[in-house]
Coordinates of C-alpha atoms in Angstrom, one line a residue:
Chain A
M1 CA -0.1 0.1 0.1
I2 CA 2.7 2.2 1.1
Q3 CA 6.4 2.1 0.0
V4 CA 8.7 4.8 1.0
R5 CA 12.5 4.6 -0.5
D6 CA 15.4 6.4 0.9
L7 CA 13.5 9.7 1.7
H8 CA 15.4 12.9 2.3
K9 CA 14.0 16.6 3.4
Q10 CA 16.3 19.2 3.9
F11 CA 15.8 22.6 5.1
H12 CA 18.3 24.9 4.0
S13 CA 21.4 23.5 5.7
L14 CA 19.1 21.5 8.2
Q15 CA 18.6 17.8 7.3
V16 CA 15.4 16.8 9.0
L17 CA 15.0 13.1 7.2
K18 CA 18.1 11.2 6.4
G19 CA 16.9 8.5 4.6
I20 CA 13.9 7.0 5.8
S21 CA 12.5 3.6 4.4
L22 CA 9.1 2.4 5.0
T23 CA 6.6 -0.4 3.8
V24 CA 3.2 -0.4 5.1
E25 CA 0.6 -2.9 4.1
K26 CA -3.0 -2.6 3.6
G27 CA -5.0 -2.4 6.4
K28 CA -2.0 -2.0 8.6
V29 CA -2.1 0.9 11.7
V30 CA 1.4 2.3 12.1
V31 CA 2.1 4.7 15.1
V32 CA 5.1 6.9 14.8
I33 CA 6.7 8.4 18.1
G34 CA 9.9 10.0 18.7
P35 CA 10.7 13.4 20.4
S36 CA 10.2 16.8 19.2
G37 CA 12.4 17.7 16.1
S38 CA 12.9 14.0 15.2
G39 CA 11.4 14.4 12.2
K40 CA 8.2 12.4 12.4
T41 CA 5.6 15.3 11.3
T42 CA 8.0 15.9 8.4
L43 CA 7.9 12.2 7.4
L44 CA 4.1 12.4 7.4
R45 CA 3.8 15.7 5.6
C46 CA 5.9 14.1 2.9
L47 CA 3.8 11.2 2.4
N48 CA 1.2 13.9 0.8
A49 CA 3.8 16.0 -0.4
L50 CA 2.7 18.9 2.0
E51 CA 6.8 19.0 2.3
V52 CA 8.2 18.1 -0.9
P53 CA 11.0 15.7 -0.2
T54 CA 14.8 16.5 -1.2
S55 CA 15.0 13.3 -2.4
G56 CA 13.9 9.9 -2.5
T57 CA 10.4 7.9 -3.5
V58 CA 6.8 7.9 -2.3
Q59 CA 4.6 5.2 -3.5
I60 CA 0.7 4.9 -2.1
G61 CA -1.8 2.8 -4.2
D62 CA -0.6 3.3 -7.7
V63 CA 0.7 6.7 -7.5
K64 CA 4.5 6.9 -7.3
L65 CA 6.6 9.9 -7.0
D66 CA 10.4 10.3 -7.4
F67 CA 11.5 13.1 -5.8
S68 CA 15.3 12.4 -6.9
Q69 CA 14.5 13.9 -10.3
K70 CA 12.6 17.3 -11.0
P71 CA 9.2 16.4 -9.3
D72 CA 6.4 16.5 -11.6
R73 CA 4.0 18.9 -9.9
S74 CA 0.9 18.0 -11.6
R75 CA 1.2 14.4 -10.1
I76 CA 0.9 16.0 -6.6
P77 CA -2.4 16.1 -6.4
L78 CA -3.0 12.6 -7.5
L79 CA -0.7 11.5 -4.4
R80 CA -2.7 13.3 -2.0
R81 CA -6.2 12.2 -3.7
Q82 CA -4.9 8.8 -2.1
T83 CA -4.3 10.4 1.5
G84 CA -6.7 12.0 4.1
M85 CA -4.8 14.0 6.4
V86 CA -5.9 14.8 9.9
F87 CA -3.9 17.9 11.4
Q88 CA -2.9 18.7 15.0
S89 CA -4.7 22.3 14.9
Y90 CA -8.0 20.9 12.8
N91 CA -7.6 23.4 10.4
L92 CA -11.3 23.4 9.4
F93 CA -12.5 26.0 6.9
P94 CA -14.2 28.7 9.4
H95 CA -16.6 30.0 6.9
M96 CA -18.3 26.6 6.1
T97 CA -20.7 24.3 8.5
A98 CA -19.1 20.9 9.7
L99 CA -21.4 19.4 6.6
Q100 CA -19.8 21.6 4.3
N101 CA -16.7 21.2 5.3
V102 CA -17.1 17.3 4.5
M103 CA -18.9 18.2 1.2
E104 CA -16.3 20.4 -0.1
G105 CA -13.8 17.5 -1.2
P106 CA -15.8 15.4 -3.1
V107 CA -17.9 18.5 -4.7
T108 CA -14.8 20.8 -5.5
V109 CA -12.4 18.6 -6.1
K110 CA -14.2 15.2 -7.5
K111 CA -17.1 17.0 -9.2
E112 CA -19.7 14.7 -7.6
D113 CA -23.6 15.5 -7.1
P114 CA -23.6 17.5 -4.2
R115 CA -27.2 15.9 -3.4
K116 CA -25.5 12.3 -3.2
V117 CA -22.4 14.0 -1.6
Q118 CA -24.8 15.6 1.2
T119 CA -26.1 12.3 2.0
K120 CA -22.8 10.5 2.2
A121 CA -21.4 13.5 4.0
S122 CA -24.1 13.6 6.7
A123 CA -23.8 9.4 7.1
I124 CA -19.9 10.1 7.8
L125 CA -20.4 12.9 10.5
A126 CA -23.0 10.5 12.1
K127 CA -20.4 8.0 12.1
V128 CA -18.2 10.2 14.4
G129 CA -21.1 11.0 16.5
L130 CA -21.9 14.5 14.9
A131 CA -25.2 13.7 13.4
D132 CA -26.6 16.7 15.3
K133 CA -23.9 19.1 14.6
L134 CA -24.3 19.3 10.7
D135 CA -25.3 22.9 10.3
H136 CA -22.5 24.3 13.1
Y137 CA -19.8 26.3 12.2
P138 CA -16.3 25.2 13.6
A139 CA -16.4 28.1 16.3
Q140 CA -19.5 26.6 17.5
L141 CA -17.9 23.1 18.2
S142 CA -15.4 22.1 20.9
G143 CA -11.9 20.9 20.1
G144 CA -12.7 17.3 20.1
Q145 CA -15.6 18.1 17.8
Q146 CA -13.7 20.0 15.5
Q147 CA -11.3 17.2 15.1
R148 CA -13.9 14.7 14.5
V149 CA -15.1 17.1 11.6
G150 CA -11.5 16.9 10.5
I151 CA -11.3 13.1 10.3
A152 CA -14.7 13.2 8.6
R153 CA -13.6 15.7 6.2
A154 CA -10.6 13.6 5.3
L155 CA -12.5 10.5 5.1
A156 CA -15.2 12.1 2.6
M157 CA -12.5 11.5 -0.2
D158 CA -12.2 7.9 0.5
P159 CA -8.5 8.0 0.7
Q160 CA -6.6 4.8 0.6
V161 CA -4.6 6.0 3.6
M162 CA -5.4 8.0 6.6
L163 CA -2.5 10.3 7.8
F164 CA -2.8 11.7 11.5
D165 CA -0.3 14.4 12.7
E166 CA -0.6 14.4 16.4
P167 CA -4.5 14.8 16.3
T168 CA -5.0 14.9 19.8
S169 CA -2.2 17.5 21.0
A170 CA -4.0 20.6 21.1
L171 CA -7.4 18.9 22.9
D172 CA -8.0 19.3 26.6
P173 CA -7.2 15.9 28.4
E174 CA -11.1 15.2 28.6
L175 CA -11.5 15.3 24.8
V176 CA -8.8 13.2 23.9
G177 CA -11.0 9.9 24.3
E178 CA -13.8 11.0 21.9
V179 CA -11.1 11.5 19.0
L180 CA -9.4 8.3 20.0
K181 CA -12.3 6.4 20.0
V182 CA -13.4 7.4 16.3
M183 CA -9.6 6.4 15.4
K184 CA -9.9 2.8 17.1
E185 CA -13.2 2.4 15.4
L186 CA -11.4 3.3 11.8
A187 CA -8.5 1.2 12.5
Q188 CA -11.2 -2.0 13.2
E189 CA -12.8 -1.4 10.3
G190 CA -9.6 -1.8 8.4
M191 CA -8.4 1.8 7.1
T192 CA -4.6 2.0 6.7
M193 CA -3.8 4.5 9.0
I194 CA -0.2 6.4 10.0
V195 CA -0.5 8.1 13.5
V196 CA 2.0 10.3 14.7
T197 CA 1.0 10.7 18.3
H198 CA 2.2 10.8 22.1
E199 CA -0.6 8.9 23.2
M200 CA 1.1 5.8 24.3
S201 CA -1.9 3.4 25.1
F202 CA -3.3 4.3 21.6
A203 CA -0.1 3.2 20.1
R204 CA -0.2 -0.2 22.6
D205 CA -3.6 -1.1 22.1
V206 CA -4.1 -0.5 18.3
A207 CA -1.1 -0.3 16.5
D208 CA 0.2 -3.1 14.2
E209 CA 3.7 -1.5 14.2
V210 CA 5.4 1.2 16.1
I211 CA 8.2 3.3 14.8
F212 CA 10.6 5.3 17.0
M213 CA 12.4 7.7 15.1
D214 CA 15.0 10.5 16.1
Q215 CA 17.1 12.9 14.7
G216 CA 15.9 12.3 11.2
V217 CA 16.1 8.4 11.1
I218 CA 13.8 5.3 12.0
V219 CA 16.0 3.9 15.5
E220 CA 13.7 1.0 15.7
Q221 CA 10.7 -0.5 14.5
G222 CA 8.2 -3.4 15.4
P223 CA 4.9 -4.7 17.1
P224 CA 4.2 -2.8 20.2
E225 CA 5.1 -5.5 22.8
Q226 CA 8.6 -5.1 21.6
I227 CA 9.1 -1.4 21.4
F228 CA 7.6 -1.0 24.6
R229 CA 8.6 -3.9 26.8
K230 CA 11.7 -5.6 25.0
S231 CA 13.2 -2.7 22.9
R232 CA 16.7 -3.3 21.4
E233 CA 17.8 0.1 21.1
E234 CA 19.0 2.3 24.3
R235 CA 17.4 5.6 22.9
T236 CA 14.1 4.1 22.4
R237 CA 14.2 3.1 26.4
Q238 CA 15.3 6.2 27.3
F239 CA 12.5 8.1 25.2
L240 CA 10.2 5.6 26.8
Q241 CA 11.4 6.1 30.3
H242 CA 11.3 9.9 30.0
L243 CA 7.5 9.8 29.2
Q244 CA 6.6 7.6 32.0
V245 CA 8.4 9.8 34.3
R246 CA 6.5 12.6 32.6
D247 CA 3.1 10.7 33.1
Chain B
M1 CA -24.4 98.3 5.8
F2 CA -24.5 94.2 4.2
P3 CA -26.6 94.6 1.1
N4 CA -26.3 90.9 0.6
N5 CA -26.9 89.9 4.2
L6 CA -29.6 87.4 4.1
F7 CA -31.6 88.4 6.8
E8 CA -32.1 92.1 5.7
N9 CA -32.8 91.2 2.0
P10 CA -35.9 88.6 1.8
D11 CA -35.6 88.7 -2.0
R12 CA -32.0 87.0 -1.9
L13 CA -33.1 84.7 0.5
N14 CA -36.1 83.4 -1.8
R15 CA -33.8 83.5 -4.7
L16 CA -31.3 81.0 -2.8
I17 CA -34.3 78.7 -2.2
D18 CA -35.3 78.8 -5.6
I19 CA -31.9 77.8 -6.8
A20 CA -31.1 75.2 -4.6
Q21 CA -34.7 73.8 -5.3
S22 CA -34.1 73.9 -8.8
S23 CA -30.3 72.6 -8.9
F24 CA -31.4 69.4 -6.7
L25 CA -32.6 67.1 -9.2
P26 CA -29.9 68.2 -11.8
L27 CA -27.4 67.2 -9.0
V28 CA -28.9 64.1 -7.7
K29 CA -29.2 63.2 -11.2
G30 CA -25.4 63.7 -11.9
A31 CA -24.6 61.9 -8.6
L32 CA -26.9 58.7 -9.9
L33 CA -26.0 58.5 -13.5
Y34 CA -22.3 59.4 -13.3
S35 CA -20.8 59.5 -9.8
I36 CA -21.9 56.4 -8.1
T37 CA -22.1 54.8 -11.6
I38 CA -18.4 55.0 -12.5
A39 CA -17.6 54.4 -9.0
L40 CA -19.2 50.8 -8.9
V41 CA -17.8 50.2 -12.2
S42 CA -14.5 51.6 -11.6
F43 CA -14.6 49.6 -7.9
A44 CA -15.8 46.1 -9.7
V45 CA -12.8 46.3 -12.5
G46 CA -10.4 48.0 -10.0
L47 CA -10.9 44.6 -7.8
I48 CA -10.3 42.2 -10.3
I49 CA -7.0 44.2 -11.1
A50 CA -6.2 44.5 -7.3
V51 CA -6.6 40.6 -6.9
L52 CA -4.5 39.8 -9.8
T53 CA -1.8 42.3 -8.5
A54 CA -1.7 40.7 -5.1
L55 CA -1.6 37.4 -6.3
A56 CA 1.5 38.0 -8.4
R57 CA 3.4 40.0 -5.7
I58 CA 2.8 36.8 -3.5
S59 CA 3.8 34.3 -6.2
G60 CA 7.5 34.8 -5.9
I61 CA 7.8 34.4 -9.7
R62 CA 10.4 37.2 -10.2
P63 CA 9.2 39.1 -13.4
L64 CA 5.3 39.2 -12.1
V65 CA 6.4 40.4 -8.7
L66 CA 8.4 43.1 -10.6
I67 CA 5.5 44.0 -12.8
A68 CA 3.1 44.2 -10.0
R69 CA 5.4 46.5 -7.8
I70 CA 6.1 49.1 -10.5
Y71 CA 2.5 49.4 -11.5
V72 CA 1.5 49.8 -7.5
S73 CA 4.7 52.2 -7.5
I74 CA 3.7 54.4 -10.2
I75 CA 0.3 54.5 -9.5
R76 CA 0.4 55.3 -5.4
G77 CA 3.4 57.7 -6.6
T78 CA 1.2 60.3 -8.9
P79 CA -1.7 62.2 -8.4
L80 CA -5.0 60.7 -9.3
L81 CA -5.7 64.0 -11.0
V82 CA -2.3 64.2 -13.1
Q83 CA -3.4 60.2 -14.2
L84 CA -6.5 61.4 -15.7
F85 CA -5.2 64.2 -17.5
I86 CA -2.6 62.1 -19.4
I87 CA -5.4 59.3 -20.1
F88 CA -7.7 62.2 -21.5
Y89 CA -5.7 65.1 -22.5
G90 CA -2.6 62.9 -23.1
L91 CA -3.2 60.0 -25.0
P92 CA -4.9 61.8 -28.0
S93 CA -1.3 63.3 -29.0
L94 CA -0.3 59.5 -29.2
G95 CA -3.5 58.9 -31.4
L96 CA -5.4 57.1 -28.7
R97 CA -8.5 59.1 -28.1
I98 CA -10.8 57.7 -25.3
D99 CA -14.1 59.3 -24.6
P100 CA -14.4 61.1 -21.0
I101 CA -16.4 58.7 -19.1
P102 CA -14.0 55.4 -20.4
S103 CA -11.1 57.5 -19.4
A104 CA -12.5 58.4 -16.0
I105 CA -13.1 54.7 -15.6
I106 CA -9.8 53.5 -16.7
G107 CA -8.2 56.1 -14.4
F108 CA -9.9 55.3 -11.2
S109 CA -9.9 51.6 -11.9
L110 CA -6.2 51.7 -12.1
S111 CA -6.0 53.6 -8.8
V112 CA -8.1 51.0 -7.0
G113 CA -6.4 48.4 -8.3
A114 CA -2.9 49.6 -7.0
Y115 CA -4.4 50.6 -3.6
S116 CA -6.7 47.7 -3.0
S117 CA -3.8 45.4 -4.1
E118 CA -2.2 46.0 -0.8
V119 CA -4.7 45.5 1.4
I120 CA -6.2 41.7 -0.8
R121 CA -2.6 41.0 -0.2
A122 CA -2.3 41.7 3.4
A123 CA -5.6 39.8 3.8
I124 CA -4.6 36.5 1.8
L125 CA -1.6 36.4 3.9
S126 CA -3.2 37.1 7.0
I127 CA -5.2 33.8 6.6
P128 CA -3.3 30.7 8.7
K129 CA -1.0 28.7 6.6
G130 CA -3.1 25.4 7.8
Q131 CA -5.8 26.7 5.3
W132 CA -3.8 26.2 2.4
E133 CA -2.7 22.8 3.9
A134 CA -6.0 21.6 4.4
A135 CA -7.1 22.8 1.0
Y136 CA -4.3 20.7 -0.4
S137 CA -4.9 17.8 1.9
I138 CA -8.0 17.0 0.1
G139 CA -6.5 17.3 -3.4
M140 CA -7.5 21.2 -4.1
S141 CA -5.6 22.8 -6.7
Y142 CA -3.9 26.1 -6.0
T143 CA -7.0 27.8 -7.6
Q144 CA -9.7 25.7 -6.2
A145 CA -8.1 26.6 -2.6
L146 CA -7.8 30.2 -3.3
R147 CA -11.2 30.7 -4.5
R148 CA -12.8 28.2 -2.1
V149 CA -10.9 28.5 1.2
I150 CA -8.6 31.9 1.0
L151 CA -10.3 34.2 -0.7
P152 CA -13.9 34.0 1.1
Q153 CA -11.9 34.3 4.6
A154 CA -9.6 37.3 3.0
T155 CA -13.0 38.8 2.0
R156 CA -14.1 39.2 5.6
V157 CA -10.7 40.6 6.3
S158 CA -10.8 42.9 4.0
I159 CA -14.4 44.4 4.2
P160 CA -13.6 47.6 6.5
P161 CA -10.5 48.6 4.6
L162 CA -12.1 48.1 1.1
S163 CA -15.3 50.0 2.2
N164 CA -13.2 53.1 3.1
S165 CA -11.4 53.0 -0.6
F166 CA -15.0 52.8 -2.0
I167 CA -16.1 55.5 0.1
S168 CA -12.9 57.6 -0.9
L169 CA -13.5 56.6 -4.7
V170 CA -17.1 58.1 -4.7
K171 CA -15.6 61.5 -3.6
D172 CA -12.9 61.0 -5.8
T173 CA -15.3 60.9 -8.9
S174 CA -15.5 64.7 -8.6
L175 CA -11.9 64.8 -10.4
A176 CA -13.8 63.5 -13.4
A177 CA -15.2 67.2 -13.6
A178 CA -12.0 68.0 -14.7
I179 CA -12.0 66.1 -18.1
T180 CA -15.3 67.1 -18.9
V181 CA -17.7 64.1 -17.3
P182 CA -20.7 65.2 -16.5
E183 CA -20.7 63.9 -13.2
M184 CA -22.3 66.1 -9.9
F185 CA -19.9 68.7 -9.3
R186 CA -19.4 69.3 -12.8
K187 CA -23.0 70.2 -13.0
A188 CA -22.8 72.3 -9.8
Q189 CA -19.8 74.2 -11.5
E190 CA -22.5 74.6 -14.5
I191 CA -25.1 75.9 -12.1
V192 CA -22.5 78.4 -10.7
A193 CA -21.4 79.4 -13.9
S194 CA -24.9 80.8 -14.9
T195 CA -26.2 81.9 -11.2
Y196 CA -23.0 82.9 -9.6
E197 CA -24.0 81.3 -5.9
P198 CA -20.8 79.2 -5.4
M199 CA -21.3 78.9 -2.2
L200 CA -24.4 77.8 -2.1
L201 CA -24.1 75.1 -5.0
Y202 CA -20.7 73.9 -3.7
I203 CA -22.5 73.2 -0.1
E204 CA -25.4 71.5 -1.7
A205 CA -23.0 69.3 -3.3
A206 CA -21.1 68.6 -0.3
L207 CA -24.1 67.6 1.3
I208 CA -25.2 64.9 -1.2
Y209 CA -21.6 63.6 -1.1
W210 CA -22.0 63.3 2.7
V211 CA -25.4 61.6 2.5
I212 CA -24.2 59.3 0.1
C213 CA -21.1 58.4 2.2
F214 CA -23.0 58.1 5.0
L215 CA -25.5 55.3 3.7
L216 CA -22.6 53.6 2.4
S217 CA -21.0 53.4 5.7
I218 CA -24.2 51.8 7.0
L219 CA -24.4 49.5 4.6
Q220 CA -20.7 48.5 5.6
D221 CA -21.7 48.0 9.0
R222 CA -24.8 45.6 7.4
I223 CA -21.8 43.4 5.3
E224 CA -19.6 43.3 8.3
I225 CA -22.2 41.8 10.6
R226 CA -23.2 39.5 7.9
L227 CA -19.8 38.3 7.1
D228 CA -18.8 37.8 11.0
R229 CA -21.7 35.2 11.8
Y230 CA -19.7 32.4 11.7
V231 CA -17.0 33.6 13.7

């Protein structure tokens, strides 16, 4: 489903990604953890070319982009159509209602019939528990509700893969659960997901694979039991220990 | 002592009231047919120029940025009255003869385009980067993101300064009198020429401008309230 080969990303003189290779099978949930500045968010943003990688290839579904050559910019929207992105700060369109936010992609990008899209968008919003908030503007919703609209907006495009960039980091603690619940349900339905998060319980319970990144490289990857209990790398253990102290 | 003093000379007072009354309709007609119409058309054309200029400046494409900057610099750095004279009195010597009203519309549109481009540029830049990214992440192209996500929000930000520009423009249309457009101020000048009552006519014209601008500022408040409903 996803194949990343030798991905590099450089901001001016700063090397953020130093050769990332990664394969994700269809239906798998991959959780990326690591200290801030480790490049995990950049990796996620490179997968849908919100950051254009300096070199390397990204393949999602049938769309493959080789950034080592001069990237063909016209193919970037194709890559983005394969992915749905959920942002830390939701980034809902504030001038549109929840329903309009979710309908926007299918209607404007895919040119689908608005009446059919409305039915579908309402169903997706009902699925994330917002059936009664269709006509609310983002400013009228709580953070948790906004983030669920964000998930619904991404789902409406029928992505092959869902990318989550610290989806609960901006939320008040009591609102984290409602968002994680929706994400768990998605995982159970077989959605392929890559999740950057600090929610270790989510990683433990839901991930098929956990990736620990530090300083632009993948230090260690494996099933959650291995990473959390029998980590082979000192840096991984240090990072996890640090988290537990903070909890 | 003061043979012209209104209060000692009822005939003169009556004459002034007569002139004020008979000139009112021609002045309002000049305002509606020319001042406001020219302002509306110029503003619409000017806004299109302004958006394109703002996008050119933001594009980061060297030649586009340069053209936009030169245009804004020339228009902002020269008086509007001089620009109108160049278009109407100057261009004919190059064989390009433009009628008064189109000349006025060209001059005012270029002026609105330059000044408002800065407003619109600032408004577009004030929209958080995350809005572009969210639009791109659902597969939108640059133009789709701009049209559906960025400009609607930038519009809200730019309504107050753009309303000020429009109100200024309505008043600036009086400059078109100098290139023979029969708008309200020119009408007032013509009536002065036949009645020799400059104070009366120019105060009357000023009052009509003021009423128009007052109504426009009420309209501005309405629009702002309407656009604020989702924040």
